[in-house]
Coordinates of N, CA and C in Angstrom, one line a residue:
M1 N 279.1 242.6 95.2 CA 278.7 241.7 94.1 C 278.5 240.3 94.6
Q2 N 279.4 239.8 95.5 CA 279.2 238.4 96.0 C 278.0 238.3 96.8
N3 N 277.7 239.3 97.6 CA 276.5 239.3 98.4 C 275.2 239.2 97.6
E4 N 275.2 240.0 96.5 CA 274.0 239.9 95.6 C 273.9 238.5 95.0
L5 N 275.0 238.0 94.6 CA 275.0 236.6 94.0 C 274.5 235.6 95.0
L6 N 275.0 235.7 96.2 CA 274.6 234.8 97.3 C 273.1 234.9 97.6
D7 N 272.6 236.1 97.6 CA 271.2 236.4 97.9 C 270.3 235.8 96.8
C8 N 270.8 236.0 95.5 CA 270.1 235.4 94.4 C 270.0 233.9 94.5
M9 N 271.1 233.3 94.8 CA 271.2 231.8 94.9 C 270.3 231.3 96.0
L10 N 270.3 232.0 97.1 CA 269.5 231.6 98.3 C 268.0 231.7 97.9
S11 N 267.7 232.8 97.2 CA 266.3 233.0 96.7 C 265.8 231.9 95.8
V12 N 266.7 231.5 94.9 CA 266.3 230.4 93.9 C 266.2 229.1 94.7
I13 N 267.1 228.8 95.6 CA 267.0 227.6 96.4 C 265.7 227.6 97.2
G14 N 265.4 228.7 97.8 CA 264.2 228.8 98.7 C 263.0 228.5 97.9
E15 N 262.9 229.1 96.6 CA 261.7 228.9 95.8 C 261.6 227.4 95.4
R16 N 262.7 226.8 95.1 CA 262.7 225.4 94.7 C 262.2 224.5 95.9
I17 N 262.6 224.8 97.0 CA 262.2 224.0 98.2 C 260.7 224.2 98.5
M18 N 260.2 225.5 98.3 CA 258.8 225.7 98.5 C 258.0 225.0 97.5
E19 N 258.4 225.0 96.2 CA 257.7 224.2 95.2 C 257.7 222.7 95.5
E20 N 258.8 222.2 96.0 CA 258.8 220.8 96.3 C 257.9 220.5 97.5
V21 N 257.9 221.3 98.5 CA 257.0 221.1 99.6 C 255.5 221.2 99.2
R22 N 255.2 222.2 98.4 CA 253.8 222.3 97.8 C 253.4 221.1 97.0
D23 N 254.3 220.7 96.1 CA 254.0 219.5 95.3 C 253.8 218.2 96.1
T24 N 254.6 218.1 97.1 CA 254.5 216.9 98.0 C 253.2 216.9 98.8
I25 N 252.8 218.0 99.3 CA 251.5 218.2 100.0 C 250.3 217.8 99.1
V26 N 250.4 218.4 97.8 CA 249.3 218.1 96.9 C 249.2 216.6 96.5
V27 N 250.3 216.0 96.3 CA 250.3 214.6 95.9 C 249.8 213.7 97.1
H28 N 250.2 214.0 98.3 CA 249.7 213.3 99.5 C 248.2 213.5 99.7
A29 N 247.8 214.7 99.5 CA 246.3 215.0 99.7 C 245.5 214.3 98.6
K30 N 245.9 214.2 97.4 CA 245.2 213.5 96.4 C 245.1 212.0 96.7
E31 N 246.2 211.5 97.1 CA 246.2 210.0 97.5 C 245.3 209.8 98.7
R32 N 245.4 210.7 99.7 CA 244.6 210.5 100.9 C 243.1 210.5 100.6
F33 N 242.6 211.3 99.7 CA 241.2 211.5 99.5 C 240.7 210.9 98.2
S34 N 241.5 210.0 97.6 CA 241.0 209.4 96.4 C 240.1 208.2 96.6
F35 N 240.0 207.7 97.9 CA 239.2 206.5 98.2 C 237.8 207.0 98.5
T36 N 236.9 206.7 97.6 CA 235.5 207.0 97.8 C 234.5 205.9 97.6
D37 N 235.1 204.7 97.4 CA 234.2 203.5 97.1 C 233.3 203.2 98.3
H38 N 233.7 203.5 99.5 CA 232.9 203.2 100.7 C 231.6 204.0 100.6
L39 N 231.5 205.1 99.9 CA 230.3 205.8 99.7 C 229.3 205.0 98.9
V40 N 229.7 204.3 97.9 CA 228.9 203.4 97.1 C 228.4 202.2 97.9
S41 N 229.3 201.7 98.8 CA 228.9 200.6 99.6 C 227.7 200.8 100.5
A42 N 227.6 202.1 101.0 CA 226.5 202.4 101.8 C 225.2 202.3 101.2
T43 N 225.1 202.4 99.8 CA 223.8 202.3 99.1 C 223.3 200.9 99.2
L44 N 224.1 199.9 99.4 CA 223.6 198.5 99.6 C 222.8 198.3 100.8
L45 N 223.0 199.2 101.8 CA 222.3 199.0 103.1 C 221.4 200.1 103.5
Q46 N 220.9 200.9 102.5 CA 219.9 201.9 102.7 C 218.6 201.4 102.7
G47 N 217.9 201.4 103.8 CA 216.5 200.8 103.9 C 215.6 201.3 102.8
E48 N 215.6 202.5 102.5 CA 214.6 203.0 101.5 C 214.9 202.5 100.1
M49 N 216.1 201.9 99.9 CA 216.4 201.3 98.6 C 216.1 199.8 98.5
F50 N 215.7 199.2 99.6 CA 215.5 197.7 99.7 C 214.5 197.2 98.6
E51 N 213.4 198.0 98.5 CA 212.4 197.6 97.5 C 212.9 197.6 96.1
Q52 N 213.7 198.6 95.8 CA 214.3 198.7 94.4 C 215.3 197.6 94.3
H53 N 216.1 197.3 95.3 CA 217.1 196.3 95.2 C 216.5 194.9 95.1
R54 N 215.3 194.8 95.7 CA 214.6 193.5 95.6 C 214.3 193.1 94.2
H55 N 213.9 194.1 93.4 CA 213.5 193.9 92.0 C 214.8 193.8 91.1
T56 N 215.8 194.7 91.4 CA 217.0 194.7 90.6 C 218.2 194.7 91.5
F57 N 218.8 193.6 91.7 CA 220.0 193.5 92.6 C 221.1 194.5 92.2
P58 N 221.6 195.3 93.1 CA 222.7 196.3 92.8 C 224.0 195.6 92.6
A59 N 224.2 194.9 91.5 CA 225.4 194.2 91.2 C 226.7 195.1 91.1
E60 N 226.5 196.2 90.5 CA 227.6 197.1 90.3 C 228.1 197.7 91.7
A61 N 227.1 198.0 92.5 CA 227.5 198.5 93.9 C 228.1 197.4 94.7
L62 N 227.7 196.2 94.5 CA 228.3 195.1 95.2 C 229.8 194.9 94.7
N63 N 230.0 195.0 93.4 CA 231.3 194.8 92.9 C 232.3 195.9 93.3
T64 N 231.8 197.2 93.4 CA 232.5 198.3 93.9 C 232.9 198.1 95.4
T65 N 231.9 197.6 96.1 CA 232.1 197.3 97.5 C 233.2 196.2 97.7
L66 N 233.2 195.2 96.9 CA 234.2 194.1 97.0 C 235.6 194.6 96.5
M67 N 235.7 195.6 95.6 CA 237.0 196.1 95.3 C 237.5 197.0 96.5
A68 N 236.6 197.6 97.2 CA 237.0 198.5 98.3 C 237.4 197.6 99.5
Y69 N 236.6 196.5 99.7 CA 236.8 195.6 100.8 C 236.9 194.2 100.3
P70 N 238.1 193.8 99.8 CA 238.2 192.5 99.2 C 238.2 191.3 100.2
M71 N 238.2 191.6 101.5 CA 238.1 190.5 102.5 C 236.7 189.9 102.6
L72 N 235.7 190.6 102.0 CA 234.3 190.1 102.0 C 234.1 189.0 101.0
N73 N 233.3 188.0 101.3 CA 233.0 186.9 100.5 C 231.8 187.3 99.6
K74 N 232.0 187.4 98.3 CA 231.0 187.9 97.4 C 229.7 187.1 97.3
A75 N 229.9 185.8 97.2 CA 228.7 184.9 97.1 C 227.9 185.0 98.3
K76 N 228.5 184.9 99.5 CA 227.8 184.9 100.7 C 227.1 186.3 101.0
L77 N 227.8 187.4 100.7 CA 227.3 188.7 100.9 C 226.1 188.9 100.0
K78 N 226.2 188.5 98.7 CA 225.1 188.6 97.8 C 223.9 187.9 98.3
T79 N 224.1 186.7 98.7 CA 223.0 185.9 99.3 C 222.3 186.5 100.5
E80 N 223.1 187.0 101.4 CA 222.6 187.7 102.6 C 221.8 188.9 102.2
L81 N 222.4 189.7 101.3 CA 221.7 191.0 100.9 C 220.4 190.7 100.2
S82 N 220.4 189.6 99.4 CA 219.1 189.2 98.7 C 218.1 188.9 99.7
L83 N 218.5 188.1 100.8 CA 217.5 187.8 101.9 C 217.0 189.0 102.6
I84 N 217.9 189.9 102.9 CA 217.5 191.2 103.5 C 216.5 192.0 102.7
Y85 N 216.8 192.1 101.4 CA 215.9 192.8 100.5 C 214.6 192.2 100.4
E86 N 214.5 190.9 100.5 CA 213.2 190.1 100.3 C 212.4 190.1 101.6
S87 N 213.0 190.2 102.7 CA 212.4 190.0 104.0 C 211.6 191.3 104.5
S88 N 210.4 191.1 104.9 CA 209.6 192.3 105.4 C 210.1 192.8 106.8
E89 N 210.8 191.9 107.5 CA 211.3 192.3 108.9 C 212.4 193.4 108.8
F90 N 213.1 193.5 107.6 CA 214.1 194.5 107.5 C 213.7 195.7 106.8
K91 N 212.5 195.8 106.3 CA 212.0 196.9 105.5 C 211.9 198.2 106.4
G92 N 211.8 198.0 107.7 CA 211.7 199.2 108.6 C 213.0 199.8 109.0
C93 N 214.1 199.1 108.6 CA 215.4 199.6 108.8 C 215.8 200.7 107.8
C94 N 215.8 201.9 108.3 CA 216.0 203.0 107.4 C 217.5 203.3 107.2
A95 N 218.4 202.8 108.0 CA 219.8 203.1 107.9 C 220.6 201.9 108.3
A96 N 221.9 202.0 108.1 CA 222.8 200.9 108.4 C 222.8 200.6 109.9
L97 N 222.8 201.6 110.7 CA 222.9 201.4 112.1 C 221.6 200.6 112.6
A98 N 220.4 201.0 112.1 CA 219.2 200.3 112.4 C 219.2 198.9 112.0
L99 N 219.7 198.6 110.8 CA 219.8 197.2 110.3 C 220.8 196.4 111.2
Y100 N 221.9 197.0 111.6 CA 222.9 196.4 112.5 C 222.3 196.1 113.8
Q101 N 221.5 197.0 114.4 CA 220.8 196.7 115.7 C 219.8 195.6 115.6
V102 N 219.1 195.5 114.5 CA 218.1 194.4 114.3 C 218.8 193.1 114.2
L103 N 219.9 193.0 113.5 CA 220.7 191.8 113.4 C 221.2 191.4 114.7
L104 N 221.7 192.3 115.5 CA 222.2 192.0 116.9 C 221.0 191.6 117.8
R105 N 219.9 192.3 117.7 CA 218.8 192.0 118.6 C 218.3 190.6 118.4
Y106 N 218.2 190.1 117.2 CA 217.7 188.8 116.9 C 218.8 187.8 116.8
N107 N 220.0 188.1 117.3 CA 221.2 187.2 117.3 C 221.5 186.6 115.9
L108 N 221.5 187.4 114.9 CA 221.7 187.0 113.5 C 223.1 187.3 113.0
Q109 N 224.0 187.6 113.9 CA 225.3 188.0 113.4 C 226.1 186.9 112.7
E110 N 225.8 185.6 113.1 CA 226.5 184.5 112.5 C 225.8 184.2 111.1
T111 N 224.5 184.3 111.1 CA 223.8 184.0 109.9 C 224.1 185.0 108.8
F112 N 224.2 186.3 109.2 CA 224.5 187.3 108.2 C 225.9 187.9 108.5
S113 N 226.9 187.0 108.6 CA 228.2 187.4 109.0 C 228.9 188.4 108.0
E114 N 228.7 188.2 106.7 CA 229.3 189.1 105.8 C 228.6 190.5 105.8
T115 N 227.3 190.5 106.0 CA 226.6 191.8 106.1 C 227.0 192.5 107.4
V116 N 227.2 191.8 108.5 CA 227.6 192.4 109.7 C 229.0 192.9 109.6
A117 N 229.9 192.2 108.9 CA 231.3 192.7 108.7 C 231.2 194.0 107.9
L118 N 230.4 194.0 106.8 CA 230.3 195.3 106.0 C 229.7 196.4 106.9
L119 N 228.7 196.1 107.7 CA 228.1 197.1 108.6 C 229.1 197.6 109.6
N120 N 229.9 196.7 110.1 CA 231.0 197.2 111.0 C 231.9 198.2 110.4
I121 N 232.2 197.9 109.1 CA 233.1 198.8 108.4 C 232.4 200.1 108.1
L122 N 231.2 200.1 107.6 CA 230.4 201.3 107.2 C 230.1 202.2 108.4
I123 N 229.7 201.5 109.5 CA 229.4 202.3 110.7 C 230.5 203.1 111.3
T124 N 231.7 202.5 111.1 CA 232.9 203.1 111.7 C 233.7 204.0 110.7
T125 N 233.3 204.1 109.5 CA 233.9 204.9 108.5 C 233.1 206.2 108.3
P126 N 233.8 207.3 108.4 CA 233.0 208.6 108.2 C 232.6 208.7 106.7
M127 N 231.3 209.1 106.5 CA 230.8 209.2 105.2 C 230.8 210.7 104.6
T128 N 231.0 211.6 105.5 CA 231.0 213.0 105.0 C 232.3 213.4 104.5
T129 N 232.3 214.5 103.7 CA 233.5 215.0 103.1 C 234.0 216.3 103.8
A130 N 233.4 216.6 104.9 CA 233.8 217.8 105.7 C 235.2 217.8 106.1
E131 N 235.7 216.6 106.5 CA 237.1 216.5 106.9 C 238.0 216.7 105.7
A132 N 237.7 216.2 104.6 CA 238.5 216.3 103.4 C 238.5 217.8 102.9
E133 N 237.3 218.4 103.0 CA 237.2 219.8 102.6 C 238.0 220.7 103.5
R134 N 238.0 220.4 104.8 CA 238.9 221.2 105.7 C 240.4 221.0 105.4
C135 N 240.8 219.8 105.0 CA 242.2 219.6 104.7 C 242.5 220.3 103.4
F136 N 241.6 220.3 102.4 CA 241.9 221.0 101.2 C 242.0 222.5 101.5
S137 N 241.2 223.0 102.4 CA 241.2 224.4 102.7 C 242.6 224.7 103.4
I138 N 243.1 223.9 104.2 CA 244.4 224.1 104.9 C 245.5 224.0 103.8
I139 N 245.4 223.1 102.8 CA 246.4 223.1 101.8 C 246.4 224.3 101.0
K140 N 245.2 224.9 100.7 CA 245.1 226.1 100.0 C 245.8 227.3 100.7
R141 N 245.6 227.3 102.0 CA 246.3 228.3 102.9 C 247.8 228.1 102.8
I142 N 248.2 226.9 102.9 CA 249.7 226.6 102.8 C 250.3 227.1 101.5
K143 N 249.6 226.8 100.4 CA 250.0 227.2 99.1 C 250.1 228.7 99.0
T144 N 249.1 229.4 99.6 CA 249.1 230.9 99.6 C 250.3 231.4 100.4
F145 N 250.5 230.8 101.5 CA 251.6 231.2 102.4 C 253.0 231.0 101.6
L146 N 253.1 229.9 100.9 CA 254.4 229.6 100.2 C 254.5 230.5 99.0

C-alpha cells in the first residue's frame, strides 16, 4: 500500500515538474521571438521603395524603427532618408548592403551618420524567421517528449 502511494505521489510530482518546464520554455520562446520591429525598419532602406517614399514619407515605419532602436536621432534620420529618397545617385541601390557600400565608397558615413548606424544594425540582424521556426519545432518536440 505504501509503495503504491509513493508511486502515485512521485507520478504527480513528475507531472507537475514537466508542466513547469514546458510552461517555462513556452514563455521564454514567446519573449525571444516577439521582437519583429526590425523587419519594418528594413522597408525604409529598400531601393525599390525609394520612389514611393519620395512622394509619401514612411512616417509610421520611421516611428516603428525608432521604437525598436531608440538610440537613433529621429530628426536627423528623417532628413537623411528624405535626401536619399530624393537623390538619383541612390536610386540604383536595390538593397541595404548596396546603399551601405555607396555611402562608404563616397565617404558619406559622417554626413549620413544615422542612416549608416541603422544600416549597421540591419545588415548584422538576421531578417529570416528560419531560426525562429527551428526553435519552435524543437519546442514542439520537447512538449511531445514531456
